[in-house]
Coordinates of C-alpha atoms and ligand atoms in Angstrom, one line a residue:
Chain A
M1 CA 0.3 0.3 -0.2
A2 CA 1.4 3.3 -1.0
V3 CA 1.6 5.8 2.4
E4 CA 0.6 9.2 1.4
T5 CA 2.7 11.6 2.2
V6 CA 1.9 15.1 3.9
P7 CA 2.2 18.0 1.2
A8 CA 5.5 19.8 1.5
E9 CA 4.0 23.1 1.3
L10 CA 1.6 22.0 4.7
A11 CA 4.3 20.5 6.2
V12 CA 5.7 24.0 6.1
L13 CA 2.2 25.8 6.8
L14 CA 2.4 23.6 10.2
R15 CA 5.8 25.0 11.1
R16 CA 5.6 28.5 10.6
E17 CA 2.0 28.3 12.7
A18 CA 4.4 26.7 15.3
M19 CA 6.7 29.6 15.1
L20 CA 3.7 33.0 14.9
L21 CA 2.6 30.9 18.5
D22 CA 6.2 31.2 19.9
Q23 CA 7.0 34.3 18.6
R24 CA 3.2 35.7 20.0
D25 CA 2.2 36.7 16.7
Y26 CA -1.3 35.9 17.3
H27 CA -3.0 37.7 14.9
G28 CA -0.5 36.3 12.6
W29 CA -1.7 32.8 13.6
L30 CA -5.3 33.5 13.2
D31 CA -5.3 34.4 9.0
L32 CA -3.8 30.8 8.9
F33 CA -7.7 29.7 9.9
T34 CA -10.8 29.4 7.6
E35 CA -13.8 31.3 8.6
D36 CA -15.7 28.1 9.2
C37 CA -12.7 26.5 11.4
R38 CA -12.9 24.4 15.0
Y39 CA -10.1 25.1 17.3
W40 CA -10.7 22.6 20.2
M41 CA -9.1 20.7 23.2
P42 CA -11.1 17.8 24.5
V43 CA -10.7 16.7 28.4
D44 CA -10.1 13.1 27.1
P45 CA -7.4 13.1 24.8
D46 CA -8.8 9.8 23.2
A47 CA -12.4 11.6 23.4
A48 CA -14.4 10.2 19.7
D49 CA -14.4 13.3 17.1
E50 CA -17.9 14.9 18.0
P51 CA -18.6 17.8 20.3
D52 CA -20.6 16.1 22.9
T53 CA -17.7 16.0 25.1
L54 CA -16.5 18.3 27.7
C55 CA -13.1 20.3 26.3
H56 CA -11.0 22.5 28.1
V57 CA -11.5 24.7 24.6
F58 CA -14.0 24.6 22.0
D59 CA -13.6 27.8 19.5
D60 CA -15.4 28.3 16.4
H61 CA -14.1 31.0 14.5
A62 CA -15.9 34.0 16.8
R63 CA -14.7 32.2 20.1
L64 CA -11.5 32.0 18.4
T65 CA -10.8 35.5 17.5
D66 CA -12.2 36.3 21.3
R67 CA -9.2 33.9 22.7
V68 CA -6.8 35.6 20.3
W69 CA -7.7 39.0 21.7
R70 CA -7.7 38.2 25.5
T71 CA -4.2 36.0 25.1
A72 CA -2.6 39.2 23.6
N73 CA -4.5 41.5 24.8
G74 CA -6.3 40.7 28.6
A75 CA -5.7 38.0 30.7
H76 CA -3.8 38.3 34.0
T77 CA -2.5 35.1 33.2
E78 CA -0.7 36.6 30.0
D79 CA 0.5 40.0 32.3
P80 CA 3.5 39.3 32.0
P81 CA 3.3 36.9 28.8
A82 CA 4.1 33.6 29.3
R83 CA 6.9 31.9 26.7
T84 CA 6.8 28.8 24.8
A85 CA 9.2 26.8 22.4
R86 CA 7.7 24.1 20.7
V87 CA 9.0 21.0 18.9
L88 CA 7.2 19.7 16.4
G89 CA 7.8 15.7 15.5
E90 CA 7.2 15.1 11.5
P91 CA 3.9 15.1 10.2
V92 CA 1.8 11.9 9.4
H93 CA -0.8 12.1 6.8
L94 CA -4.0 10.7 8.0
A95 CA -7.0 11.1 5.3
R96 CA -7.4 13.0 1.9
D97 CA -10.9 14.2 1.0
A98 CA -11.3 15.9 -2.0
D99 CA -9.6 19.4 -1.4
E100 CA -8.2 18.2 2.2
V101 CA -6.1 16.9 4.5
S102 CA -5.8 15.7 7.9
C103 CA -2.8 15.2 9.6
F104 CA -1.0 14.3 13.0
T105 CA 1.8 15.7 14.4
P106 CA 3.3 14.8 17.9
F107 CA 4.3 18.0 20.1
L108 CA 6.8 19.4 22.7
L109 CA 5.8 22.5 24.4
L110 CA 8.4 24.1 27.0
Y111 CA 6.4 26.9 28.6
S112 CA 7.7 29.6 31.2
R113 CA 6.2 33.0 32.9
R114 CA 7.9 34.4 35.9
G115 CA 10.3 31.8 36.8
R116 CA 7.8 28.5 36.5
Q117 CA 8.6 26.1 33.8
E118 CA 6.3 23.5 32.8
T119 CA 5.6 20.8 29.9
F120 CA 3.2 19.5 27.8
G121 CA 3.0 17.2 25.5
G122 CA 0.6 15.6 23.0
S123 CA -0.4 15.8 19.1
Y124 CA -1.9 18.1 17.1
Q125 CA -4.9 16.7 14.3
H126 CA -5.0 19.3 11.4
R127 CA -7.6 19.6 8.8
A128 CA -6.5 21.7 6.5
V129 CA -7.7 22.5 3.0
T130 CA -6.3 24.3 -0.1
T131 CA -7.9 27.8 -1.2
P132 CA -6.6 30.7 -3.3
D133 CA -4.6 31.8 -1.0
G134 CA -2.6 28.6 -0.2
W135 CA -3.0 26.0 2.6
R136 CA -5.8 27.1 5.3
I137 CA -6.9 24.9 8.7
R138 CA -10.1 24.4 9.0
E139 CA -9.7 22.6 12.3
K140 CA -6.9 22.0 14.3
R141 CA -7.4 19.5 17.1
I142 CA -5.2 19.7 20.5
R143 CA -4.8 16.0 22.5
L144 CA -2.8 16.7 26.0
I145 CA -2.0 14.1 27.2
D146 CA -2.6 15.7 30.4
G147 CA -5.7 16.8 29.8
Q148 CA -7.4 14.9 32.8
S149 CA -4.6 15.6 35.1
A150 CA -5.3 18.9 37.3
L151 CA -3.5 21.4 35.4
P152 CA -2.9 24.8 35.9
A153 CA -4.2 28.0 33.8
L154 CA -3.5 27.5 30.1
T155 CA -4.1 30.8 28.3
I156 CA -1.4 30.3 25.8
I157 CA -2.7 29.1 22.8
F158 CA -1.7 25.7 21.8
Chain B
M1 CA -4.5 22.6 70.3
T2 CA -1.4 25.2 69.6
T3 CA 0.1 26.0 66.1
S4 CA 3.0 28.2 65.6
V5 CA 2.0 31.9 64.4
N6 CA 4.7 33.8 63.5
G7 CA 7.2 31.6 65.1
A8 CA 5.6 32.0 68.6
E9 CA 2.9 29.4 70.1
G10 CA -0.2 30.5 69.8
N11 CA -3.5 28.9 69.3
A12 CA -4.9 28.2 66.1
L13 CA -8.6 29.8 66.8
D14 CA -6.5 33.3 67.4
L15 CA -6.0 33.6 63.5
V16 CA -9.4 34.1 62.7
L17 CA -11.5 37.1 64.2
P18 CA -14.6 38.2 63.1
D19 CA -13.6 40.6 60.5
R20 CA -10.3 39.6 59.3
V21 CA -7.8 36.0 59.7
H22 CA -4.1 35.4 59.9
R23 CA -1.9 35.1 56.8
D24 CA -0.7 32.2 58.5
V25 CA -4.1 29.9 57.8
Y26 CA -2.9 29.9 54.3
T27 CA 0.3 28.6 55.4
D28 CA 1.1 27.0 58.5
P29 CA 1.2 22.9 58.2
T30 CA 0.3 22.7 61.4
V31 CA -3.4 24.6 60.8
F32 CA -3.6 22.7 58.0
E33 CA -3.2 19.3 59.8
M34 CA -5.6 20.2 62.2
E35 CA -8.0 20.9 58.9
M36 CA -7.8 17.7 57.3
E37 CA -8.9 16.3 60.9
N38 CA -10.9 19.0 62.8
I39 CA -13.3 19.8 59.4
F40 CA -12.6 17.2 57.2
M41 CA -13.4 14.3 59.6
H42 CA -15.7 15.7 61.5
T43 CA -18.4 17.1 59.0
W44 CA -20.1 16.4 56.2
V45 CA -17.9 16.4 53.2
Y46 CA -19.2 16.0 49.8
V47 CA -17.9 13.4 47.6
G48 CA -19.7 12.6 44.2
H49 CA -22.9 13.3 42.5
E50 CA -25.0 10.1 42.3
S51 CA -25.5 9.8 38.3
E52 CA -20.9 9.4 38.3
I53 CA -22.1 5.8 39.9
A54 CA -25.4 4.8 38.2
R55 CA -24.8 0.7 38.1
P56 CA -24.3 -1.4 40.9
G57 CA -20.7 -2.4 41.2
D58 CA -19.7 1.6 39.4
Y59 CA -16.9 3.4 41.7
K60 CA -14.8 6.2 41.6
T61 CA -11.7 7.0 43.6
T62 CA -11.7 10.6 44.7
E63 CA -10.4 12.9 48.4
V64 CA -11.9 13.2 51.5
G65 CA -10.2 16.4 52.4
N66 CA -6.3 14.9 51.8
K67 CA -7.2 11.4 51.6
P68 CA -7.8 9.1 49.0
V69 CA -11.1 7.3 49.1
I70 CA -13.6 5.1 46.6
L71 CA -16.9 6.3 46.0
S72 CA -18.4 2.5 45.5
R73 CA -22.1 1.4 44.9
D74 CA -22.4 -2.3 46.0
R75 CA -24.4 -4.6 44.1
D76 CA -27.2 -3.8 46.3
G77 CA -27.4 -0.3 45.0
A78 CA -26.3 0.9 48.5
I79 CA -23.3 3.6 48.0
H80 CA -19.8 3.2 50.1
V81 CA -17.2 5.7 50.7
L82 CA -13.6 3.5 52.0
M83 CA -10.5 4.5 52.6
N84 CA -7.9 3.4 49.2
R85 CA -5.7 2.0 51.6
C86 CA -5.1 -1.6 51.8
R87 CA -5.2 -2.9 55.4
H88 CA -2.0 -5.4 55.2
R89 CA 0.5 -2.6 54.2
G90 CA -1.3 0.3 53.2
A91 CA -0.9 0.1 49.3
T92 CA -3.6 1.7 47.2
V93 CA -6.6 -0.9 46.0
C94 CA -8.0 0.9 43.5
Q95 CA -5.6 3.0 40.9
W96 CA -8.8 3.9 38.3
P97 CA -10.4 7.3 38.5
T98 CA -13.9 5.3 37.7
G99 CA -15.1 1.9 36.6
N100 CA -17.4 -1.0 37.2
A101 CA -16.0 -3.8 39.5
T102 CA -17.1 -6.8 41.7
S103 CA -14.1 -6.7 44.0
F104 CA -11.2 -4.7 44.9
R105 CA -7.9 -6.4 44.9
C106 CA -4.9 -5.2 46.2
R107 CA -2.2 -6.0 43.7
F108 CA 0.9 -5.8 46.3
H109 CA -0.1 -9.3 48.1
G110 CA -3.2 -10.2 47.0
W111 CA -5.7 -9.4 49.2
T112 CA -9.3 -9.1 48.0
Y113 CA -12.1 -6.6 49.6
D114 CA -16.0 -6.3 48.2
Q115 CA -18.2 -3.4 47.2
A116 CA -18.7 -2.6 50.5
G117 CA -15.0 -2.6 52.0
R118 CA -15.2 -6.1 53.8
L119 CA -11.7 -8.0 53.2
T120 CA -13.1 -11.5 51.1
G121 CA -9.6 -12.6 50.5
V122 CA -6.2 -13.2 51.7
A123 CA -3.6 -14.9 50.0
Y124 CA -2.6 -18.3 51.6
Q125 CA -4.3 -17.6 54.5
E126 CA -2.6 -20.3 56.9
G127 CA 0.4 -18.3 57.4
Y128 CA -1.8 -16.0 59.9
S129 CA -3.0 -17.8 63.1
G130 CA -6.6 -16.5 63.8
L131 CA -6.7 -13.6 61.1
D132 CA -10.2 -12.0 61.4
K133 CA -11.1 -11.1 58.6
S134 CA -14.2 -9.3 59.9
A135 CA -12.3 -6.6 61.4
L136 CA -10.3 -6.3 58.7
S137 CA -12.4 -4.4 56.0
L138 CA -11.3 -1.1 54.5
E139 CA -11.8 1.5 56.7
S140 CA -15.2 3.6 55.9
A141 CA -17.3 6.5 56.1
P142 CA -20.0 5.5 58.8
L143 CA -22.2 7.9 57.1
V144 CA -23.1 8.0 54.2
E145 CA -26.1 10.2 53.1
S146 CA -27.5 11.2 49.3
Y147 CA -29.8 14.6 49.1
R148 CA -31.3 14.4 45.6
G149 CA -28.3 13.1 43.9
L150 CA -25.5 14.5 45.7
V151 CA -23.8 12.3 48.1
F152 CA -21.6 13.2 51.6
A153 CA -20.1 11.7 53.7
S154 CA -18.7 12.0 57.6
F155 CA -16.0 10.3 59.0
D156 CA -17.9 10.8 62.1
R157 CA -21.0 9.7 63.3
D158 CA -21.5 11.7 66.1
V159 CA -22.7 14.9 63.3
P160 CA -25.9 16.4 62.8
T161 CA -27.8 14.7 60.3
L162 CA -26.9 15.4 56.6
R163 CA -31.1 17.3 56.4
E164 CA -29.5 19.6 59.1
H165 CA -26.4 20.1 58.2
L166 CA -27.9 21.2 55.0
G167 CA -30.7 23.0 56.0
P168 CA -29.5 26.6 56.0
A169 CA -28.9 26.2 52.2
L170 CA -31.7 23.6 51.2
E171 CA -33.8 26.2 49.4
F172 CA -30.9 26.8 47.1
L173 CA -29.6 23.4 46.4
D174 CA -33.4 22.5 44.8
R175 CA -33.2 25.5 42.7
F176 CA -30.0 24.4 41.5
I177 CA -31.2 20.9 41.3
D178 CA -34.5 21.7 39.9
H179 CA -33.2 24.5 37.2
I180 CA -34.0 22.6 34.3
P181 CA -37.8 22.1 33.5
G182 CA -38.9 18.8 33.3
H183 CA -35.5 16.9 33.8
G184 CA -33.0 16.3 36.5
L185 CA -29.3 16.3 36.7
R186 CA -26.6 13.9 35.1
A187 CA -23.0 14.5 35.5
A188 CA -21.0 15.2 32.5
P189 CA -19.1 12.2 31.5
Q190 CA -15.4 14.2 32.0
A191 CA -14.4 16.4 34.7
Q192 CA -11.8 19.2 34.4
R193 CA -8.9 19.6 36.8
L194 CA -7.5 22.5 38.0
R195 CA -4.4 23.0 40.2
Y196 CA -2.6 26.0 41.9
P197 CA 0.4 26.7 44.6
A198 CA -1.6 27.5 47.1
N199 CA -3.7 26.7 50.2
W200 CA -7.9 25.5 49.7
K201 CA -9.6 28.1 51.7
I202 CA -8.7 30.6 49.1
Q203 CA -10.5 28.5 46.6
M204 CA -13.5 28.3 48.8
E205 CA -13.6 32.3 49.6
N206 CA -13.3 32.9 46.0
S207 CA -16.3 31.3 44.7
L208 CA -18.4 33.4 46.6
D209 CA -16.7 37.0 46.0
G210 CA -18.8 39.1 44.0
Y211 CA -16.0 42.0 44.6
H212 CA -13.4 40.6 42.6
A213 CA -15.4 39.7 39.1
N214 CA -15.4 43.5 37.5
F215 CA -11.4 43.2 38.1
T216 CA -10.4 40.0 37.9
H217 CA -12.3 39.3 34.8
A218 CA -12.3 42.7 33.0
S219 CA -11.1 40.6 30.1
F220 CA -14.3 38.7 29.9
F221 CA -16.8 41.3 30.3
S222 CA -15.0 43.6 27.6
I223 CA -15.2 40.2 25.0
M224 CA -19.2 39.9 26.3
Q225 CA -19.9 43.7 25.8
A226 CA -18.1 43.4 22.6
R227 CA -20.3 40.2 21.7
T228 CA -23.8 40.7 23.2
A229 CA -23.7 44.7 24.0
Q230 CA -24.5 43.8 27.8
P231 CA -22.5 45.8 30.3
A232 CA -19.1 46.1 30.8
Q233 CA -19.3 45.9 34.9
Y234 CA -20.9 43.1 36.4
V235 CA -21.4 45.0 40.1
S236 CA -21.3 48.8 40.4
A237 CA -21.1 51.0 43.8
K238 CA -25.0 50.8 43.9
R239 CA -26.6 48.1 45.8
T240 CA -28.1 45.6 43.2
S241 CA -27.7 42.1 44.3
D242 CA -27.3 40.3 47.4
S243 CA -25.1 38.2 49.4
V244 CA -26.0 35.9 52.4
A245 CA -24.5 33.8 54.6
L246 CA -26.7 31.2 55.3
G247 CA -25.6 29.3 58.2
N248 CA -23.3 25.9 59.1
G249 CA -20.4 28.2 56.5
H250 CA -22.9 27.9 53.7
A251 CA -23.2 30.9 51.8
M252 CA -25.0 32.3 48.3
L253 CA -24.3 34.8 46.0
D254 CA -27.4 36.2 44.3
Q255 CA -26.5 37.1 40.2
R256 CA -30.0 36.5 39.2
V257 CA -30.1 40.5 39.1
A258 CA -26.9 41.7 38.9
A259 CA -26.3 39.1 35.9
G260 CA -29.8 37.2 34.7
P261 CA -30.2 39.0 31.5
A262 CA -26.8 39.3 30.6
L263 CA -26.2 35.4 31.1
R264 CA -28.8 35.0 28.2
R265 CA -28.0 36.6 25.8
R266 CA -23.9 35.1 26.4
L267 CA -26.1 31.9 25.2
D268 CA -26.0 34.0 21.4
T269 CA -22.2 33.6 21.3
L270 CA -21.7 29.5 21.7
P271 CA -20.1 27.6 19.2
G272 CA -23.6 25.8 17.5
A273 CA -26.0 28.7 18.7
P274 CA -29.3 28.6 17.4
A275 CA -29.7 31.7 15.5
P276 CA -32.2 34.1 16.9
G277 CA -35.8 33.5 15.6
T278 CA -35.2 29.4 15.7
D279 CA -38.0 27.5 16.3
L280 CA -36.5 25.9 19.6
D281 CA -39.0 23.3 20.1
A282 CA -38.7 22.5 16.4
L283 CA -34.8 22.2 16.9
F284 CA -34.7 20.6 19.9
G285 CA -37.5 18.2 19.2
V286 CA -39.6 19.0 22.4
P287 CA -42.3 21.5 23.5
D288 CA -40.8 23.4 25.8
G289 CA -37.8 23.9 23.4
E290 CA -37.5 27.7 25.0
Q291 CA -37.9 26.9 28.8
L292 CA -34.9 24.4 28.2
Y293 CA -32.6 26.4 26.6
A294 CA -33.0 29.6 28.7
A295 CA -32.1 27.1 31.7
T296 CA -28.3 26.6 29.6
P297 CA -26.6 29.0 32.0
G298 CA -28.1 27.5 35.0
P299 CA -29.5 29.2 38.3
G300 CA -28.0 32.4 38.4
F301 CA -26.6 32.6 41.6
N302 CA -23.5 30.9 42.8
L303 CA -23.9 28.6 46.4
A304 CA -21.2 27.5 48.9
I305 CA -21.8 24.1 51.1
F306 CA -19.1 23.9 53.6
P307 CA -16.5 22.8 53.2
N308 CA -15.6 21.7 49.9
L309 CA -18.3 21.9 47.7
A310 CA -19.8 25.2 45.4
L311 CA -22.3 24.7 42.7
V312 CA -21.5 27.6 40.5
G313 CA -23.0 28.2 36.4
I314 CA -24.1 24.8 35.9
H315 CA -20.8 22.8 37.3
L316 CA -20.3 21.7 40.8
R317 CA -17.2 22.6 42.1
E318 CA -15.1 20.2 44.2
I319 CA -12.3 21.4 46.5
H320 CA -9.6 18.9 47.1
P321 CA -7.0 20.3 49.5
V322 CA -3.7 18.5 48.5
S323 CA -1.1 20.1 50.9
V324 CA -0.9 23.5 53.1
D325 CA -0.2 25.3 49.9
R326 CA -1.3 23.0 46.6
T327 CA -5.0 22.2 46.0
D328 CA -6.9 20.9 43.0
V329 CA -10.2 22.1 42.0
V330 CA -12.8 19.6 40.4
L331 CA -15.2 21.2 37.9
R332 CA -18.1 18.7 36.7
P333 CA -20.8 20.3 34.7
M334 CA -24.2 19.5 35.3
L335 CA -26.4 18.0 31.6
A336 CA -30.0 17.4 31.5
D337 CA -30.7 13.8 32.4
G338 CA -32.8 12.4 29.7
G339 CA -32.5 16.0 27.5
P340 CA -31.8 16.5 23.7
D341 CA -28.2 15.7 23.1
P342 CA -28.1 19.6 21.3
I343 CA -29.1 21.0 24.7
N344 CA -26.4 19.3 26.4
R345 CA -24.0 20.4 23.9
L346 CA -24.8 23.7 24.5
R347 CA -24.6 23.4 27.8
L348 CA -21.1 22.3 27.7
R349 CA -20.3 24.8 25.5
Y350 CA -21.7 27.5 28.1
H351 CA -19.3 26.0 30.5
E352 CA -16.6 26.4 28.8
L353 CA -16.8 29.7 28.5
F354 CA -15.8 31.0 31.3
Y355 CA -14.5 28.3 33.4
G356 CA -11.7 25.7 33.2
P357 CA -8.3 25.7 32.7
S358 CA -8.6 27.8 29.5
G359 CA -12.1 29.2 30.1
F360 CA -12.1 33.5 29.5
G361 CA -12.6 33.7 33.3
Q362 CA -11.5 30.9 35.9
P363 CA -7.6 31.0 35.3
D364 CA -7.4 34.7 36.0
D365 CA -8.7 33.5 39.3
L366 CA -5.8 31.3 39.9
E367 CA -3.8 34.0 38.5
M368 CA -4.7 36.3 41.8
F369 CA -4.6 32.7 44.0
D370 CA -0.6 32.9 42.8
R371 CA -0.8 36.4 43.3
I372 CA -2.3 36.1 47.1
K373 CA 0.8 33.0 47.7
E374 CA 3.7 35.5 46.4
G375 CA 3.0 38.7 48.1
N376 CA 1.3 37.0 51.4
S377 CA 4.3 36.9 53.7
A378 CA 5.8 40.3 53.0
G379 CA 5.5 43.3 55.3
T380 CA 4.9 43.2 58.7
D381 CA 0.8 43.6 58.9
P382 CA -0.3 40.1 58.6
W383 CA -4.0 40.2 58.7
I384 CA -6.3 39.3 55.0
R385 CA -9.4 41.7 55.7
L386 CA -12.6 40.8 55.5
D387 CA -14.4 43.5 56.6
R388 CA -16.2 44.7 53.1
G389 CA -19.5 45.4 54.4
L390 CA -19.5 44.5 58.3
D391 CA -21.7 47.9 58.9
R392 CA -24.2 47.2 56.8
E393 CA -24.5 43.1 56.8
V394 CA -28.2 42.5 58.6
T395 CA -29.1 39.8 60.1
E396 CA -32.3 38.3 59.2
A397 CA -35.3 36.4 61.5
D398 CA -33.6 33.0 60.3
G399 CA -30.6 34.0 61.7
S400 CA -28.7 34.2 58.1
Q401 CA -26.6 37.5 57.5
R402 CA -27.4 39.3 54.3
G403 CA -25.1 42.2 52.9
D404 CA -24.5 43.6 49.3
I405 CA -23.1 41.4 46.6
T406 CA -19.4 43.0 46.9
D407 CA -19.6 42.4 50.6
E408 CA -17.6 39.9 52.5
T409 CA -20.4 38.4 54.1
P410 CA -19.8 35.3 52.9
Q411 CA -16.1 34.5 53.4
R412 CA -17.2 36.1 57.2
G413 CA -20.0 32.6 57.4
Q414 CA -17.4 30.3 55.9
Y415 CA -14.7 31.3 59.0
R416 CA -17.3 31.3 61.8
Q417 CA -17.9 27.6 60.8
W418 CA -14.2 27.0 60.3
R419 CA -13.4 28.3 63.6
A420 CA -16.3 26.6 65.3
L421 CA -15.2 23.0 63.9
M422 CA -11.7 23.8 64.6
A423 CA -12.5 25.1 68.1
K424 CA -13.9 21.5 68.8
Q425 CA -12.1 19.0 70.9
W426 CA -12.9 15.5 69.3
Ligands
FES1 S1 -0.6 -4.3 51.3 FE1 -2.5 -4.9 49.9 S2 -2.1 -7.1 50.4 FE2 -0.3 -6.8 50.9
FE2_2 FE1 -13.3 34.8 39.3

């Protein structure tokens, strides 16, 4: 069986996405998403891919826009802001459906704020679509391996 | 009953005055150990909702104070609260957060207990002479009772009945339990768990703090103002609503006037919210779609049941003291039992808007808890002030105290109960 690989431009987009977040360019990051996007993190990393489950984050484009504003400008937990550094694994192609590709990317995220360091890990599941402007993200699901553990405030964007 | 107060030998009771508490109540390990004993082992403690252990054999692991326990339903439907500690050499006998089991087997040397905690099997028992298995049950709470689905346990038999204990709060407990027309409550299958590096009582106080919202949650109100044109302030200097110390340490923060209409408008911002003008009866497939949807933000007040439970929004909030400077908080949204899936989905989206580690509100509370921890030891004034509204507080005929929503009336009531339990010689 031929194993499909993630399109090269999409792999570049994923690395660029991580860079924008680590640089705290949240508005630039938001531009990578489609208007009908979903950005979400279920409590249970193994939860089925449907919305009938409690999530730490469940955003449509409007709520994601609010989140970007809050992380960039409003939250006391980002005053002063956290720094993050993330390391992505090689994206794995999961499925192709017409103009859409889904892929799985392991991540490790180091978090530092006011002398406290945390480590978060898990995987991203992206559903991306080709548009006249290039690849855009229609869905980003975060599987946080600590999703069911006791968590500190997580107002950074994953 | 002595403890260190600023290095000197002092009495824990001197740390709590009617209008202020000493900063050591948040930091002194001796005070914490006393609380785990005098409070958590000698009063009713909330342990879970019956829907979490609905079928015979269902269990969940949780804590009473900082002690690991199993909440277990036996084959006859009776509920038990068992210390999760093997009577042989102390290992936990159950490790899963939830499950269904006919017995609990300690994997260290194989001792086995039934769902009620009775020791039923000892490996190679002939190595013991005259082992009395009946004396080696898992230790259990002698009193376990439910109030309309909410399960409480007491490790002390000599306490007022659960009804007496909850009495002053029953009116509001009932309103919460009945807030969805035509449906009872069912716990969501998942819960969020938060942690913060400070004392458990800071969360206890905060669940009933009407003074902080405009400031701690300024960003949330800005977002909601932009999205729904609701006022940017939650309260003003003008008296709009009340806070009440109900008695027995329970308290209530009434947001029905301060936030009621705004709560309804917030629903329009939920991902997947029905567009304004949608026929909600048809959408949800029920004759009372509008009433069902209108109940999505909950009953509109915060209720705290001393010492470890709060009912906020639509969730049950459990406080789990881990150590003097570490606390876990569990948030379990309540859904409409037997209600339409789309309604329950929207209830989850409503909860996630403000609460949890990534909500638009609660992280800022955790940040303030951190800042208390950071600042608290500085300076020569050791007092945490809880005197706001003391002079305008009114004592009602039923003995409760009523203040403005921004007053520290609830916290004063909580510490009165704290003091009463800490003062008792057990
Ligand atoms: S500690 Fe449980 S059987 Fe030995
Ligand atoms: Fe708050």
